[in-house]
PDB file of C-alpha atoms in Angstrom:
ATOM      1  CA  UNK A   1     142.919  98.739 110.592  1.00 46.00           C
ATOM      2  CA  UNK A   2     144.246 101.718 108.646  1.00 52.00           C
ATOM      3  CA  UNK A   3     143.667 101.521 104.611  1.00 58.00           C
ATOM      4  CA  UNK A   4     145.880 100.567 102.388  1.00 57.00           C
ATOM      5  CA  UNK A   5     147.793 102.551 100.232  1.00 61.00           C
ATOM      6  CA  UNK A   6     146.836 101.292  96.755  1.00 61.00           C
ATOM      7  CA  UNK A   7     144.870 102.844  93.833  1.00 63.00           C
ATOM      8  CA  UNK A   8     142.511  99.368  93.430  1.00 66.00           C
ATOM      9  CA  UNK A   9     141.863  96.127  95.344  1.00 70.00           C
ATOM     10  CA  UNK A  10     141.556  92.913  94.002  1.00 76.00           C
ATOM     11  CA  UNK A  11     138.307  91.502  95.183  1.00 80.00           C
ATOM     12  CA  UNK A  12     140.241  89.047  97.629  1.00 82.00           C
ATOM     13  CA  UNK A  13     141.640  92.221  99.421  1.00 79.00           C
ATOM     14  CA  UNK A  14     138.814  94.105  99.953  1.00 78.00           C
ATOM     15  CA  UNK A  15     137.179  91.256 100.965  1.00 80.00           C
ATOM     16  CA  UNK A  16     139.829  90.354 103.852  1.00 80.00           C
ATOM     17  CA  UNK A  17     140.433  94.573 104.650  1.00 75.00           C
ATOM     18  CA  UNK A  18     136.530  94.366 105.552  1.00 75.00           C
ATOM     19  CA  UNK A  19     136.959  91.680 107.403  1.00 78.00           C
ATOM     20  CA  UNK A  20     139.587  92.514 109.613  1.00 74.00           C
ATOM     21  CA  UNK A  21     137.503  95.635 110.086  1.00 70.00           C
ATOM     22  CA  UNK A  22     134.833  93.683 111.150  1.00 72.00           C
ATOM     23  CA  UNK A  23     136.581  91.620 114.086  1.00 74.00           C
ATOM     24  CA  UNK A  24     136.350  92.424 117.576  1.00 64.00           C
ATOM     25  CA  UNK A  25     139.982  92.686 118.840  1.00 69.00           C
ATOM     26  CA  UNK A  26     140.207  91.033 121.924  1.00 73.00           C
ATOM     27  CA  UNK A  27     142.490  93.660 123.089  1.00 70.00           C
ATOM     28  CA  UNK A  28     140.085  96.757 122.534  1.00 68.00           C
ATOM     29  CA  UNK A  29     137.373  95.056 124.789  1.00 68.00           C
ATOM     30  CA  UNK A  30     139.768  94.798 127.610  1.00 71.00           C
ATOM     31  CA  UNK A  31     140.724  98.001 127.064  1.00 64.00           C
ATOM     32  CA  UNK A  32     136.770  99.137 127.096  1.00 64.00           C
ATOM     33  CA  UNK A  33     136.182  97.073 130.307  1.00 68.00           C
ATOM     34  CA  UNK A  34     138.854  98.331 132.240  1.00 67.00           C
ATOM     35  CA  UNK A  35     137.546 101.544 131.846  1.00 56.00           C
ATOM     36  CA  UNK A  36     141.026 103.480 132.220  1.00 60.00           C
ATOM     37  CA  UNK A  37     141.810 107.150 131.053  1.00 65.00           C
ATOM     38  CA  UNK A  38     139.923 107.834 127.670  1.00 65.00           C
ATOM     39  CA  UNK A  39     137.893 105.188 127.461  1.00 64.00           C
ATOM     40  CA  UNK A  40     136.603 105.877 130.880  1.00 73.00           C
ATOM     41  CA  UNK A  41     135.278 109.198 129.783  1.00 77.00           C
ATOM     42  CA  UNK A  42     133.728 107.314 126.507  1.00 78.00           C
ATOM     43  CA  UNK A  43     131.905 104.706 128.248  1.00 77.00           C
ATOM     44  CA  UNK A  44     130.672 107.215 131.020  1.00 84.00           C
ATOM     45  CA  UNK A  45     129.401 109.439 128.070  1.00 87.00           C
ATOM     46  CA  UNK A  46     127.417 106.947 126.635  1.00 88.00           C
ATOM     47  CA  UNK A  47     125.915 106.123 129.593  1.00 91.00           C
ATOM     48  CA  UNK A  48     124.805 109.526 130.076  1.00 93.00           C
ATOM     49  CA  UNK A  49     123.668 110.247 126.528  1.00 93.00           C
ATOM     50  CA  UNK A  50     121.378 107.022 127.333  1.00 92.00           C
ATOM     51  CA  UNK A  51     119.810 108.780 130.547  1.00 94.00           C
ATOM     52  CA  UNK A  52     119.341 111.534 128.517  1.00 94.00           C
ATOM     53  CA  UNK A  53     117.088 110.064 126.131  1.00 93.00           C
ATOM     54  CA  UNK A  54     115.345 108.346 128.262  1.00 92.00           C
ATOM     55  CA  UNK A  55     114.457 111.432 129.873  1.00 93.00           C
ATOM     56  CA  UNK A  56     113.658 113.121 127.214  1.00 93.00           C
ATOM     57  CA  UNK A  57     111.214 110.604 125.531  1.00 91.00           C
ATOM     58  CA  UNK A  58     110.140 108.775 128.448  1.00 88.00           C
ATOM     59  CA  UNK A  59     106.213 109.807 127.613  1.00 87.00           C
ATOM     60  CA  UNK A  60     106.769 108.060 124.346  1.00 84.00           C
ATOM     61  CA  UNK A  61     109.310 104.852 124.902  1.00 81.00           C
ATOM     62  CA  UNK A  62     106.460 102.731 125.624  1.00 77.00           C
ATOM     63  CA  UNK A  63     107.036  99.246 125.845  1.00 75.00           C
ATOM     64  CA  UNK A  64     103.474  96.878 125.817  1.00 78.00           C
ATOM     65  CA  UNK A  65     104.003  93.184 126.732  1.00 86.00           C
ATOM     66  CA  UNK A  66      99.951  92.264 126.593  1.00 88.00           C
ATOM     67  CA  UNK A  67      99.408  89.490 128.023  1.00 89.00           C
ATOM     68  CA  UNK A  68      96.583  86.727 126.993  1.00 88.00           C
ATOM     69  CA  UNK A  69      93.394  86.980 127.345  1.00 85.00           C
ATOM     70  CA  UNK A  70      94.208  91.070 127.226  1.00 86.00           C
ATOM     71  CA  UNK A  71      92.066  93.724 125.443  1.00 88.00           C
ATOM     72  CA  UNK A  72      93.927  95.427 122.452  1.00 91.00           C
ATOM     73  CA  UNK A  73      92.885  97.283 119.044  1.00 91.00           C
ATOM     74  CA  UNK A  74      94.848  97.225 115.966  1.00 90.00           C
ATOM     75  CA  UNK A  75      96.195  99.953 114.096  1.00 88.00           C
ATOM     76  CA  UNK A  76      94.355  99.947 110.391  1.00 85.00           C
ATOM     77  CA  UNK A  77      97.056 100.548 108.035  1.00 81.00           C
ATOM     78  CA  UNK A  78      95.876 100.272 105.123  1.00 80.00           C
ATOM     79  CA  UNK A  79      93.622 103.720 105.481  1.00 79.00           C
ATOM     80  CA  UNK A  80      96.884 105.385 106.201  1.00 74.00           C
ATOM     81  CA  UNK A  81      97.359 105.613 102.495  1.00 75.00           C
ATOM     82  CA  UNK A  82      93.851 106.356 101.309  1.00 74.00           C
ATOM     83  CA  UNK A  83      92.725 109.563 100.349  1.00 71.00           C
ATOM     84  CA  UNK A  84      88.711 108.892 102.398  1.00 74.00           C
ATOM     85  CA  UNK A  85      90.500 108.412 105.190  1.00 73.00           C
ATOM     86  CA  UNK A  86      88.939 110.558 106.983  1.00 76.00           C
ATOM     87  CA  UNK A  87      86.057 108.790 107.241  1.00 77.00           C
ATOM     88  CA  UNK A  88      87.407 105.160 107.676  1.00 80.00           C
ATOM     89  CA  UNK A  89      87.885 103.544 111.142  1.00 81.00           C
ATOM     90  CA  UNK A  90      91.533 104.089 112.548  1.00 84.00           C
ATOM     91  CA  UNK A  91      91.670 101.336 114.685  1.00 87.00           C
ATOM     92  CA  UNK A  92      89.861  97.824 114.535  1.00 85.00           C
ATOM     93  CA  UNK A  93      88.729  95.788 117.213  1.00 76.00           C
ATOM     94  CA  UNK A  94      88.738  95.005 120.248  1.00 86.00           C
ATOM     95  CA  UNK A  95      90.405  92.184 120.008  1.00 88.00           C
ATOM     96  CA  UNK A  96      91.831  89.584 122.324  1.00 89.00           C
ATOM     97  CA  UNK A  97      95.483  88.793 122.983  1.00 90.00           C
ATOM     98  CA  UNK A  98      96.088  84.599 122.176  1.00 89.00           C
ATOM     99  CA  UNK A  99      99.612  84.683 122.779  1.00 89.00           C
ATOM    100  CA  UNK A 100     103.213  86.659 122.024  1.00 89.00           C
ATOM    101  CA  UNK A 101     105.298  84.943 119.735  1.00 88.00           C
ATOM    102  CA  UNK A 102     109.097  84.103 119.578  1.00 87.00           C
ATOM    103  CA  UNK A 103     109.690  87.089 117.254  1.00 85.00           C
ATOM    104  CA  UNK A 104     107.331  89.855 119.316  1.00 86.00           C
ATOM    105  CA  UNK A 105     104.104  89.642 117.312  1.00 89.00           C
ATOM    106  CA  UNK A 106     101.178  89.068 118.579  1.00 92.00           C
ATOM    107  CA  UNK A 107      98.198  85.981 117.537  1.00 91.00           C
ATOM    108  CA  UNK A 108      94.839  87.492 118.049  1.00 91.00           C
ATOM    109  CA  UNK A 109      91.494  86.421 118.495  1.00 88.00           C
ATOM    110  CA  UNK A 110      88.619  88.231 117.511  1.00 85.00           C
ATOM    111  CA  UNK A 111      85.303  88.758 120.315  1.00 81.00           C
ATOM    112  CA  UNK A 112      83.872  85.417 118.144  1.00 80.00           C
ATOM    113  CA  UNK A 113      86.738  83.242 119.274  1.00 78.00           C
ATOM    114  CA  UNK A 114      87.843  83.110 115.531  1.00 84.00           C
ATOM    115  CA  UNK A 115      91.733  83.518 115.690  1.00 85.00           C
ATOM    116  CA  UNK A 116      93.583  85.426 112.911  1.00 84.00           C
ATOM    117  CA  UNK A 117      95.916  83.720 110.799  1.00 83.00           C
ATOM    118  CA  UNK A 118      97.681  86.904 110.967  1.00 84.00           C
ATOM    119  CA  UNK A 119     100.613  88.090 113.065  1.00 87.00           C
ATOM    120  CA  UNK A 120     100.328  91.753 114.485  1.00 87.00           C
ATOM    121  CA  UNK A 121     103.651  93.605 115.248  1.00 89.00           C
ATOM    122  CA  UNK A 122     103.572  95.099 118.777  1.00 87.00           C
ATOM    123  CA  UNK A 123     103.721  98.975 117.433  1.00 87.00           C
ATOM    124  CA  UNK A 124     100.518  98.522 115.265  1.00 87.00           C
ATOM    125  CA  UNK A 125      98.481  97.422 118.998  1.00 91.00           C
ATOM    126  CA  UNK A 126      97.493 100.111 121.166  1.00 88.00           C
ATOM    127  CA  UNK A 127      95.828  98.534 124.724  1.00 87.00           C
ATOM    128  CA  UNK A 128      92.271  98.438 124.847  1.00 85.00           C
ATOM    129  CA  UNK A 129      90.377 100.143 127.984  1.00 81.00           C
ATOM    130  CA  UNK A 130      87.184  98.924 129.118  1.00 74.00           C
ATOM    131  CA  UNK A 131      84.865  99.896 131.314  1.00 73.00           C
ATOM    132  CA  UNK A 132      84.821  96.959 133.970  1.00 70.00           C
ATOM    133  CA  UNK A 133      88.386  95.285 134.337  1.00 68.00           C
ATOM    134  CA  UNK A 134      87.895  91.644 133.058  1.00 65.00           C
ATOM    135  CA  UNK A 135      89.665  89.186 131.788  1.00 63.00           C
ATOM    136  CA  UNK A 136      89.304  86.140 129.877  1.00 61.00           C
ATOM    137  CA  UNK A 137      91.221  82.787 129.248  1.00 63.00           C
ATOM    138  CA  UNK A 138      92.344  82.320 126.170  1.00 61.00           C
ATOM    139  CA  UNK A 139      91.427  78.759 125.988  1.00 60.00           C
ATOM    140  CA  UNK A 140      87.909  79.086 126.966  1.00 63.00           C
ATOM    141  CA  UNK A 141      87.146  81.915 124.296  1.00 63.00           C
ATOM    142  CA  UNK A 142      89.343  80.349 121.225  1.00 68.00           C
ATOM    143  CA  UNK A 143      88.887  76.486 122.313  1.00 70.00           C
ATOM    144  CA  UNK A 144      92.472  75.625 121.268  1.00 72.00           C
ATOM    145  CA  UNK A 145      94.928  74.036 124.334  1.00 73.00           C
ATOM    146  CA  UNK A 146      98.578  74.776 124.771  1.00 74.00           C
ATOM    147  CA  UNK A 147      99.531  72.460 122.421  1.00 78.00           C
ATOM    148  CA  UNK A 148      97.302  73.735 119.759  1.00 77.00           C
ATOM    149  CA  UNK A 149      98.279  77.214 120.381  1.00 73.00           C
ATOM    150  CA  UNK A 150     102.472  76.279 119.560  1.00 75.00           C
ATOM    151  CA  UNK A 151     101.173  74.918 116.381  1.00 78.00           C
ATOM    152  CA  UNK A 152      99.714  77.908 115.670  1.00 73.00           C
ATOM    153  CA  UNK A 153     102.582  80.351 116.988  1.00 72.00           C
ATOM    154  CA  UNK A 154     105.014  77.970 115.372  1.00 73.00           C
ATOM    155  CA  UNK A 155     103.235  78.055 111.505  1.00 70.00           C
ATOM    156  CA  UNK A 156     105.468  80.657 108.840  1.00 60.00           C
ATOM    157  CA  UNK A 157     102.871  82.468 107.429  1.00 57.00           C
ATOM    158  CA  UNK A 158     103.348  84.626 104.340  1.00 56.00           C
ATOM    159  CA  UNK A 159     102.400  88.199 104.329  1.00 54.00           C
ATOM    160  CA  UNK A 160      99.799  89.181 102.000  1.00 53.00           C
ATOM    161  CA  UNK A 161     100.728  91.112  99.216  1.00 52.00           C
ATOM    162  CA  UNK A 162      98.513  94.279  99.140  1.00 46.00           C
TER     163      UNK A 162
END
């Protein structure tokens, strides 16, 4: 949809010009899917820009799906910003994987079976390597069942304001 050729809008028109942007026309995806002369060479470009970024950066697209009962450490943040940082820990833990939530965090548990209240985002874990290659069931180490474990996965927890 081209623009129109006027000096203002009324808020009604700019509202329904974006909005016509904004709609898939069914007639441009069939276009896209039959994949004749132009957008042919589009489609096939993309693709191939894709490959190439994968290859690029395949040493650092990393993607972590811990599972429980897993080993992980946690990225401190907060030091990021500190000017001792030197000196303060980087990463804290080990700490145990309780389960992946709907969104992608993570619930830990700390060694003491005492489970965090907080959610960890995937990027801030890094996995944990021990020496001897054990794992352990979340339900023995935090004492919580399945059911116990939705309730907690399922709470909307507010983020502390630091």
């Amino acid at each position: 949809v081209v623009l129109p050729d006027q000096d203002s809008f009324s808020t009604t028109d700019l509202v329904a010009w974006c909005a016509r942007q904004l709609q898939k026309c069914q007639e441009d995806l069939n276009n896209i899917k039959e994949n004749t002369g132009l957008d042919k060479k589009i489609l096939k470009a993309c693709y191939q820009s894709i490959r190439n970024f994968e290859k690029c950066y395949h040493r650092s697209i990393v993607d972590f799906n811990f599972m429980p009962g897993t080993y992980v450490l946690v990225c401190n943040s907060k030091v990021e910003y500190e000017l001792s940082r030197k000196t303060k820990p980087r990463y804290l833990g080990p700490m145990i994987v309780v389960r992946r939530t709907k969104g992608g965090s993570y619930i830990l548990s700390e060694l003491d079976s005492s489970v965090s209240k907080l959610r960890c985002a995937a990027f801030c874990l890094l996995a944990y390597l021990p020496r001897t290659e054990t794992k352990i069931s979340v339900t023995s180490i935090t004492g919580l069942d399945d059911e116990a474990l939705n309730t907690l996965a399922a709470e909307d927890i507010e983020e502390p304001d630091d």
